[in-house]
Amino acid sequence: MALLSTTDFPLIIEKQDGFSHGRIDLHSHTNCSDGSLSPQALIDRAVNYQIDVLAITDHDTLAGIDIAQGYINEQNVPITLIPGVEISTAWQGFEIHIVGHNFDKNNEQLLQLITNQQQAREQRAITIGEKLAKCGFPDAYADAKKSAGEGSITRAHFAKVLFQQGHVGTMQKAFDLYLGKKGRNIQKAYVKPTWCSIEQAVEVIHMAGGSAVMAHPIRYDLSAKWLRRLIVHFKESLGDGLEIVLPQMNPQQRQIMLNYCLEYDLHASTGSDFHHPNKWSDLGKNLILPDRAKPVWALWS
Ligand code: AMP
Ligand code: MN
Ligand code: MN
Ligand code: MN
């Protein structure tokens, strides 16, 4: 199928053509946080996968957006890039991710929030490093920092270090044994983060003129009762929508998420949460938004 030109962006959306072919992907990562591809390589991959509309949503950083946009302009690539960010928030002891889209990336309040979140990330990384040192890995912080480079440091960087140095068999094991928190079970190098609240994240995204969706509601390991509480709280915090379509979700999960959107009058977003090439997910893969969902991009015109 021929690529549509970037100037067709509003048309693609109205015709639903872009997402019916999985050509809108509003959640992706670069090596400015814990993705493995540079912003330029991510754009190249998106072109290969015939994505027309892509949001880069790195963890608590906007650094990849200008690099990617510069590359798109320079190479004259047929992609519309939506400014995006995935903000970590704290709610009732859970870490909830809020994705902002289509904001003014020079907005002062947004830049201040990003600065605060970066400080929280750095502080947490130092403490994780201290805890891992006590577990017998004295260089974990230095190595994770090196792996993150100038980018946002995440637990994924620590997991990668532990995996690559042969201390754990998989990255998942690094979370299971050291970095993670599952229910009340807190692992040895888990550090309670000092993220902003859901209300703050939504408010600042709105101040910057963007829309705010709750990322991957199915991944928080919440009972149905707690997930509903979270969605009610998100709605009361003036959140705009839920990310109801991810590549790995089954039809039943998609239906349940759609029902929440309809019940609470929330918009819907779709995205792969691409970090690196793997078997189970990729840019634009399996991202069809159901007909009855109100797309989040309806808020952007
Ligand atoms: P952070 O935002 O620093 O807490 O890092 C979280 C990131 O680590 C997530 O965005 C995922 O990419 C990755 N991650 C979180 N939990 C796991 C897990 N159980 N296994 C593998 N990667 C994970
Ligand atoms: Mn991540
Ligand atoms: Mn996330
Ligand atoms: Mn993500």
Coordinates of C-alpha atoms in Angstrom, one line a residue, residues 7 27 35 56 77 97-98 130 157 159 169-170 175 177-178 195 227 296:
T7 CA 0.0 16.5 4.8
H27 CA 3.8 4.9 22.2
G35 CA 14.8 1.9 24.0
I56 CA 8.0 9.1 20.7
V77 CA 10.7 11.2 5.5
H97 CA 2.6 5.8 33.6
I98 CA 0.8 8.7 32.0
E130 CA 23.8 1.3 46.8
H157 CA 19.3 -0.1 32.4
A159 CA 18.4 -5.0 34.5
G169 CA 19.5 -15.3 33.2
T170 CA 17.0 -12.8 31.8
F175 CA 13.2 -7.5 38.2
L177 CA 15.1 -11.0 42.1
Y178 CA 16.2 -7.4 42.7
W195 CA 7.4 10.6 41.2
L227 CA -8.1 -1.0 38.4
V296 CA -7.4 10.4 21.5

